[in-house]
Short mmCIF file of C-alpha atoms in Angstrom, two decimals:
data_model
loop_
_atom_site.label_atom_id
_atom_site.label_comp_id
_atom_site.label_asym_id
_atom_site.label_seq_id
_atom_site.Cartn_x
_atom_site.Cartn_y
_atom_site.Cartn_z
CA MET A 1 21.49 -29.87 -78.62
CA SER A 2 22.16 -29.04 -75.06
CA SER A 3 24.44 -32.18 -74.60
CA HIS A 4 26.36 -30.88 -77.52
CA PHE A 5 27.12 -27.59 -75.80
CA LYS A 6 27.90 -29.20 -72.59
CA LYS A 7 30.48 -31.30 -74.26
CA LYS A 8 32.28 -28.74 -75.89
CA ARG A 9 32.65 -26.61 -72.67
CA GLY A 10 34.10 -29.53 -70.83
CA ASP A 11 36.69 -29.94 -73.43
CA SER A 12 38.26 -26.45 -73.39
CA LYS A 13 40.74 -25.48 -70.52
CA PRO A 14 39.62 -22.37 -68.55
CA THR A 15 42.76 -20.59 -67.94
CA ILE A 16 43.05 -16.82 -67.35
CA SER A 17 45.87 -15.32 -69.35
CA THR A 18 48.42 -13.64 -67.19
CA ALA A 19 50.47 -12.09 -70.04
CA SER A 20 49.03 -8.70 -69.04
CA LEU A 21 49.80 -8.95 -65.37
CA PRO A 22 53.34 -7.39 -65.62
CA ASP A 23 51.98 -4.56 -67.59
CA ILE A 24 49.25 -3.75 -64.79
CA VAL A 25 51.92 -4.17 -62.11
CA PHE A 26 54.42 -1.99 -63.88
CA MET A 27 51.75 0.75 -64.15
CA LEU A 28 51.23 0.74 -60.50
CA LEU A 29 54.95 0.56 -60.05
CA PHE A 30 55.40 3.81 -62.12
CA PHE A 31 52.60 5.41 -60.24
CA PHE A 32 54.21 4.91 -56.91
CA MET A 33 57.81 5.85 -58.31
CA VAL A 34 56.45 9.19 -59.42
CA VAL A 35 54.53 10.08 -56.17
CA THR A 36 57.33 8.64 -53.91
CA VAL A 37 59.46 10.78 -51.89
CA LEU A 38 62.13 8.89 -50.17
CA ARG A 39 61.96 9.29 -46.47
CA GLN A 40 64.65 11.76 -45.42
CA GLY A 41 66.32 10.11 -42.33
CA GLU A 42 64.69 9.35 -39.20
CA MET A 43 62.55 11.74 -37.11
CA LYS A 44 64.10 12.18 -33.67
CA LEU A 45 61.61 14.73 -32.33
CA LYS A 46 57.83 14.28 -31.92
CA VAL A 47 56.22 16.80 -34.17
CA VAL A 48 52.61 17.48 -34.17
CA THR A 49 51.68 20.45 -36.43
CA PRO A 50 48.91 22.57 -35.36
CA GLU A 51 45.84 23.15 -37.41
CA ALA A 52 45.08 26.29 -39.68
CA SER A 53 42.80 26.98 -42.49
CA GLN A 54 44.74 29.53 -44.55
CA LEU A 55 47.27 27.02 -46.15
CA THR A 56 49.45 27.23 -49.10
CA LYS A 57 50.68 23.87 -50.80
CA LEU A 58 54.48 23.75 -51.32
CA GLU A 59 54.69 22.45 -54.71
CA GLU A 60 58.14 21.72 -55.71
CA LYS A 61 59.97 19.31 -53.22
CA SER A 62 63.38 20.07 -54.39
CA LEU A 63 62.95 23.74 -53.37
CA VAL A 64 62.04 23.09 -50.04
CA ASN A 65 64.17 22.38 -46.98
CA HIS A 66 62.76 21.29 -43.62
CA ILE A 67 63.60 22.29 -40.10
CA TYR A 68 61.79 20.56 -37.20
CA ILE A 69 61.27 21.80 -33.87
CA GLY A 70 59.96 19.64 -31.14
CA ARG A 71 60.66 17.42 -28.01
CA PRO A 72 62.99 14.40 -28.41
CA ILE A 73 61.00 11.08 -28.73
CA GLU A 74 61.43 8.64 -25.73
CA LYS A 75 64.25 6.80 -27.40
CA TYR A 76 66.27 9.90 -27.48
CA ALA A 77 65.18 11.66 -24.32
CA LYS A 78 67.98 10.15 -22.48
CA ILE A 79 70.61 11.86 -24.64
CA TYR A 80 68.88 14.91 -25.56
CA GLY A 81 66.71 15.63 -22.67
CA THR A 82 62.88 16.66 -22.84
CA LYS A 83 63.37 20.34 -23.88
CA PRO A 84 62.39 21.34 -27.35
CA ARG A 85 65.22 20.73 -29.84
CA ILE A 86 65.97 21.58 -33.38
CA GLN A 87 66.51 18.85 -35.96
CA LEU A 88 67.99 19.53 -39.39
CA GLY A 89 67.92 16.81 -41.75
CA ASP A 90 68.19 13.55 -39.40
CA LEU A 91 70.32 15.36 -36.85
CA ILE A 92 69.32 17.09 -33.52
CA VAL A 93 71.48 20.11 -33.39
CA ASP A 94 72.65 22.37 -30.45
CA GLY A 95 70.99 25.41 -31.50
CA PRO A 96 70.15 27.68 -34.27
CA ALA A 97 73.76 28.59 -35.05
CA ASN A 98 73.89 25.33 -37.32
CA ILE A 99 71.02 26.58 -39.59
CA PRO A 100 73.25 28.63 -42.12
CA LEU A 101 75.38 25.63 -42.97
CA PHE A 102 72.33 23.51 -43.29
CA LEU A 103 70.70 26.00 -45.70
CA GLU A 104 73.87 26.27 -47.61
CA GLN A 105 74.09 22.50 -48.07
CA HIS A 106 70.57 22.42 -49.64
CA LYS A 107 71.23 25.53 -51.87
CA VAL A 108 74.08 24.09 -53.76
CA LYS A 109 71.67 21.39 -54.96
CA VAL A 110 69.48 23.83 -56.41
CA PRO A 111 70.33 25.68 -59.74
CA GLU A 112 71.33 29.23 -59.22
CA SER A 113 68.55 30.67 -60.91
CA ARG A 114 66.18 29.20 -58.51
CA HIS A 115 67.55 30.20 -55.37
CA ALA A 116 65.15 32.90 -54.88
CA LEU A 117 62.30 30.27 -54.60
CA ILE A 118 63.82 28.14 -52.05
CA THR A 119 61.34 27.80 -49.10
CA THR A 120 61.91 26.65 -45.53
CA SER A 121 59.31 24.54 -44.30
CA LEU A 122 59.11 25.01 -40.46
CA ARG A 123 57.43 22.04 -38.91
CA VAL A 124 57.01 22.65 -35.40
CA ASP A 125 55.11 20.94 -32.56
CA GLY A 126 52.15 22.85 -31.29
CA SER A 127 53.22 22.47 -27.79
CA VAL A 128 56.57 24.31 -28.21
CA THR A 129 56.92 27.98 -26.90
CA MET A 130 57.68 30.80 -29.18
CA GLY A 131 61.23 31.52 -27.89
CA ILE A 132 62.96 28.64 -29.91
CA VAL A 133 60.85 29.32 -32.91
CA GLN A 134 61.92 33.28 -32.69
CA ASP A 135 65.48 32.29 -32.45
CA VAL A 136 65.27 29.96 -35.56
CA LYS A 137 63.50 32.86 -37.51
CA VAL A 138 66.16 35.28 -36.50
CA MET A 139 68.65 33.03 -37.80
CA LEU A 140 66.78 32.55 -41.00
CA ARG A 141 66.56 36.14 -41.47
CA LYS A 142 70.30 36.62 -40.63
CA SER A 143 71.08 34.04 -43.48
CA ASN A 144 68.69 35.75 -45.87
CA GLN A 145 66.27 32.84 -46.17
CA LEU A 146 63.05 34.91 -46.09
CA ARG A 147 60.56 32.33 -47.58
CA LEU A 148 59.08 30.46 -44.69
CA ASN A 149 56.24 28.06 -44.37
CA TYR A 150 54.59 27.20 -40.95
CA SER A 151 53.68 23.76 -41.74
CA ALA A 152 50.15 23.05 -40.56
CA LYS A 153 47.24 20.62 -40.87
CA ARG A 154 44.19 21.53 -42.77
CA LYS A 155 41.21 22.39 -40.47
CA GLU A 156 37.73 22.82 -41.65
CA GLU A 157 36.19 26.11 -40.45
CA ALA A 158 34.06 25.55 -37.64
CA SER A 159 32.73 28.96 -37.12
CA MET A 160 31.44 29.49 -40.58
CA MET B 1 78.09 -29.72 -79.54
CA LEU B 2 77.66 -27.16 -82.25
CA LYS B 3 74.82 -28.99 -83.52
CA LYS B 4 73.16 -29.17 -80.22
CA ARG B 5 73.18 -25.48 -79.26
CA SER B 6 71.82 -24.34 -82.66
CA ARG B 7 68.88 -26.69 -82.04
CA ASN B 8 68.26 -25.21 -78.76
CA SER B 9 68.38 -21.61 -79.86
CA ARG B 10 66.03 -22.52 -82.50
CA GLY B 11 63.68 -24.12 -80.26
CA SER B 12 63.00 -21.05 -77.97
CA ASN B 13 64.46 -17.62 -79.16
CA GLU B 14 62.00 -15.80 -76.53
CA ILE B 15 62.77 -14.55 -73.32
CA ASN B 16 60.93 -16.11 -70.55
CA ALA B 17 58.78 -13.16 -69.19
CA SER B 18 56.86 -14.97 -66.50
CA SER B 19 59.35 -13.80 -63.70
CA MET B 20 58.80 -10.34 -64.69
CA ALA B 21 55.82 -9.86 -62.91
CA ASP B 22 57.61 -11.00 -59.59
CA ILE B 23 60.26 -8.64 -60.28
CA ALA B 24 57.82 -5.73 -60.74
CA PHE B 25 55.97 -6.88 -57.60
CA LEU B 26 59.06 -6.73 -55.69
CA LEU B 27 59.81 -3.22 -56.88
CA LEU B 28 56.22 -2.16 -56.34
CA ILE B 29 56.33 -3.30 -52.63
CA PHE B 30 59.46 -1.41 -52.06
CA PHE B 31 58.03 1.82 -53.27
CA LEU B 32 54.85 1.11 -51.35
CA VAL B 33 56.76 0.82 -48.21
CA THR B 34 59.01 3.91 -48.75
CA THR B 35 56.12 5.98 -49.98
CA GLN B 36 54.85 8.86 -48.04
CA ILE B 37 51.78 10.74 -49.80
CA VAL B 38 51.92 13.58 -47.46
CA GLU B 39 51.52 16.86 -48.93
CA ASP B 40 53.39 19.74 -47.27
CA LYS B 41 51.10 22.43 -46.57
CA GLY B 42 51.15 25.51 -44.44
CA ILE B 43 50.98 29.25 -43.83
CA LEU B 44 53.38 30.94 -46.16
CA VAL B 45 55.12 33.91 -44.96
CA LYS B 46 57.76 36.35 -45.93
CA LEU B 47 60.24 37.49 -43.34
CA PRO B 48 61.68 40.85 -43.48
CA PRO B 49 65.34 41.02 -44.24
CA TRP B 50 67.75 41.16 -41.20
CA SER B 51 69.38 44.30 -40.08
CA GLU B 52 71.55 45.07 -37.39
CA VAL B 53 70.29 48.61 -36.65
CA PRO B 54 66.90 48.44 -34.90
CA PRO B 55 64.28 50.18 -37.10
CA ASP B 56 63.43 53.79 -36.24
CA PRO B 57 60.05 54.02 -34.37
CA LEU B 58 57.78 55.06 -37.07
CA LYS B 59 55.48 57.82 -36.35
CA LEU B 60 52.27 56.05 -36.70
CA ILE B 61 48.81 57.59 -36.17
CA PRO B 62 47.38 55.24 -33.39
CA ARG B 63 44.04 54.79 -35.47
CA ASN B 64 46.04 53.09 -38.09
CA VAL B 65 47.64 50.39 -35.89
CA PHE B 66 45.95 47.32 -34.93
CA SER B 67 48.03 45.77 -32.22
CA VAL B 68 47.75 42.20 -31.25
CA LEU B 69 49.67 41.11 -28.17
CA VAL B 70 49.80 37.39 -27.06
CA ASN B 71 51.23 36.90 -23.73
CA SER B 72 52.93 33.81 -22.33
CA ASN B 73 49.48 32.49 -20.82
CA ASN B 74 48.14 32.63 -24.48
CA GLN B 75 45.87 35.62 -23.62
CA LEU B 76 45.06 38.06 -26.33
CA LEU B 77 45.19 41.86 -26.00
CA VAL B 78 43.84 43.53 -29.16
CA ARG B 79 44.11 47.29 -29.09
CA GLY B 80 44.50 47.37 -25.43
CA GLU B 81 41.54 45.18 -24.47
CA PRO B 82 41.40 41.42 -24.02
CA ALA B 83 39.98 39.52 -26.80
CA GLU B 84 39.31 35.96 -28.06
CA VAL B 85 40.74 34.32 -31.04
CA ASN B 86 37.60 33.77 -32.80
CA GLU B 87 36.50 37.30 -32.98
CA LEU B 88 39.95 38.54 -34.22
CA LYS B 89 39.12 37.97 -37.99
CA GLU B 90 36.03 40.09 -38.11
CA ARG B 91 37.65 42.74 -35.99
CA ALA B 92 40.63 42.80 -38.12
CA LYS B 93 38.45 43.01 -41.46
CA GLU B 94 36.31 45.79 -39.99
CA PHE B 95 39.62 47.60 -38.92
CA ILE B 96 41.19 47.35 -42.31
CA LEU B 97 38.08 48.36 -44.51
CA ASN B 98 36.39 50.47 -42.11
CA PRO B 99 33.22 50.63 -43.91
CA LYS B 100 31.48 53.12 -41.66
CA GLN B 101 34.34 55.55 -41.49
CA ARG B 102 34.85 55.44 -38.01
CA GLU B 103 37.27 57.71 -36.19
CA ASP B 104 38.95 55.04 -34.45
CA LEU B 105 39.67 52.54 -37.25
CA SER B 106 42.15 52.86 -40.28
CA GLN B 107 42.02 55.84 -42.67
CA ALA B 108 42.20 53.46 -45.44
CA PRO B 109 43.22 49.88 -46.13
CA THR B 110 46.65 50.99 -47.67
CA LYS B 111 47.41 52.77 -44.31
CA ALA B 112 46.38 49.85 -42.11
CA ILE B 113 49.12 48.18 -40.09
CA ILE B 114 48.72 45.04 -38.08
CA SER B 115 51.27 44.59 -35.48
CA LEU B 116 51.78 41.33 -33.88
CA LYS B 117 53.85 40.97 -30.81
CA ASN B 118 54.13 37.81 -28.59
CA ASP B 119 56.44 36.46 -25.51
CA ARG B 120 58.80 33.96 -25.76
CA GLY B 121 56.79 31.76 -23.47
CA THR B 122 53.64 31.91 -26.09
CA ASN B 123 52.44 28.65 -27.12
CA TYR B 124 53.26 28.06 -30.89
CA LYS B 125 49.66 26.69 -31.51
CA THR B 126 48.31 29.90 -30.18
CA TYR B 127 50.59 31.93 -32.15
CA ILE B 128 49.48 30.00 -35.49
CA GLN B 129 45.92 30.40 -34.71
CA VAL B 130 46.37 34.21 -34.27
CA TYR B 131 48.47 34.34 -37.47
CA ASN B 132 46.02 32.11 -39.23
CA GLU B 133 43.05 34.58 -38.40
CA LEU B 134 44.85 37.68 -39.29
CA LYS B 135 45.74 35.92 -42.69
CA ALA B 136 42.23 34.84 -42.98
CA ALA B 137 40.92 38.44 -42.69
CA TYR B 138 43.27 39.46 -45.56
CA ASP B 139 42.51 36.62 -47.77
CA GLU B 140 38.55 37.13 -47.22
CA LEU B 141 39.11 40.90 -47.99
CA TRP B 142 40.99 39.90 -51.23
CA ASP B 143 38.38 37.56 -52.19
CA GLU B 144 35.59 40.09 -51.66
CA GLU B 145 37.42 42.83 -53.56
CA CYS B 146 38.16 40.33 -56.23
CA MET B 147 34.75 39.18 -56.64
CA ARG B 148 33.45 42.81 -56.77
CA LYS B 149 36.00 43.77 -59.54
CA TYR B 150 36.36 40.57 -61.67
CA GLY B 151 33.47 38.43 -60.46
CA VAL B 152 35.92 35.51 -59.67
CA PRO B 153 37.64 34.71 -56.17
CA TYR B 154 40.99 35.55 -55.49
CA SER B 155 43.50 32.75 -56.27
CA ASP B 156 47.00 32.36 -57.28
CA ASP B 157 46.00 31.40 -60.72
CA LEU B 158 44.79 34.86 -61.55
CA PRO B 159 46.82 36.95 -64.07
CA LEU B 160 49.60 38.88 -62.15
CA GLU B 161 48.24 42.37 -63.10
CA TYR B 162 44.93 41.47 -61.30
CA ARG B 163 46.68 40.02 -58.21
CA LYS B 164 48.71 43.32 -58.19
CA GLU B 165 45.65 45.44 -58.38
CA ILE B 166 44.10 43.83 -55.52
CA LYS B 167 47.07 43.61 -53.22
CA GLY B 168 47.93 47.23 -54.20
CA LYS B 169 44.42 48.20 -52.98
CA ILE B 170 44.67 46.06 -49.80
CA PRO B 171 48.16 45.42 -49.07
CA MET B 172 48.94 43.05 -46.30
CA VAL B 173 50.96 44.85 -43.77
CA LEU B 174 51.63 42.41 -40.88
CA SER B 175 54.64 43.61 -38.68
CA GLU B 176 56.04 41.42 -36.03
CA ALA B 177 57.77 42.97 -33.12
CA GLU B 178 60.74 41.35 -31.34
CA PRO B 179 59.08 39.34 -28.57
CA THR B 180 59.35 39.88 -25.02
CA SER B 181 61.19 37.30 -22.96
CA TYR B 182 58.49 36.31 -20.47
CA GLY B 183 57.82 32.68 -19.66
CA GLU B 184 60.66 31.13 -21.56
CA GLU B 185 60.83 27.49 -20.98
#
């Protein structure tokens, strides 16, 4: 009896069917395609955002434009110095005067009915002083871009 | 010639799908490399519109103003006295609600104004901490008010009229003055 079973098992070829492998991979692929945001250019500034607890999540990526403020990374310190600078898109700009054009370039990609929902995400390094941030804020107010988000990391409340 | 082709096509009229997995893997790896699953989170604020004329100095009763000054050494001055960041939230909450009806705190939550002023040399990190505490004060007050009234914590998912009601009762008035230019880098 046992020899009968043994023989039968020896005969069959134990192969795993790989027919469903593409399906599994495609599933993963679609997942990553959906959650992906293609990296927008190169970060030329070192930006470590401060910690905060009262955070709002920015939902729609297409309605958000980013302004970075920080010190240039080592590679660019020769060209741009070590003082805090502003980066719009992937360019380091001279000063806040370039912001209105940058906002306008983003605005044309958004349907007009949603212009009021455009948010500027201000990613500022924690070590920067308020002077340059203030200049950017004034420029945003002048260009009537009033929805602003101070980007920050989540902090668990220690005092509570 | 013709005969041969017809025999070939009859033999295998299926597309070989074994390389599909490879192609899919290639795409998958591409997306894996370029993906950032970083959520953008932060403190959402609404700036006041710009006007060329400086606003008229409002005639405010001093008891209704909770002034917070942050200097270029990142030290705090709250209502004229030095203070620490971690006590700011509780003080702001007490000031806004004024549960004991004290003479030196705000007359009513609707009349309370928080005024924030900093130097150009103030550290951004300190500024965010202070702003965060002040916002936390309002968030907690809204939560408590909402809990008392509707039995649920305050969130943006609540119906609009609920939120309007809460915010009408405790409006967030945080005015930021033009910073003084001390300690500019």
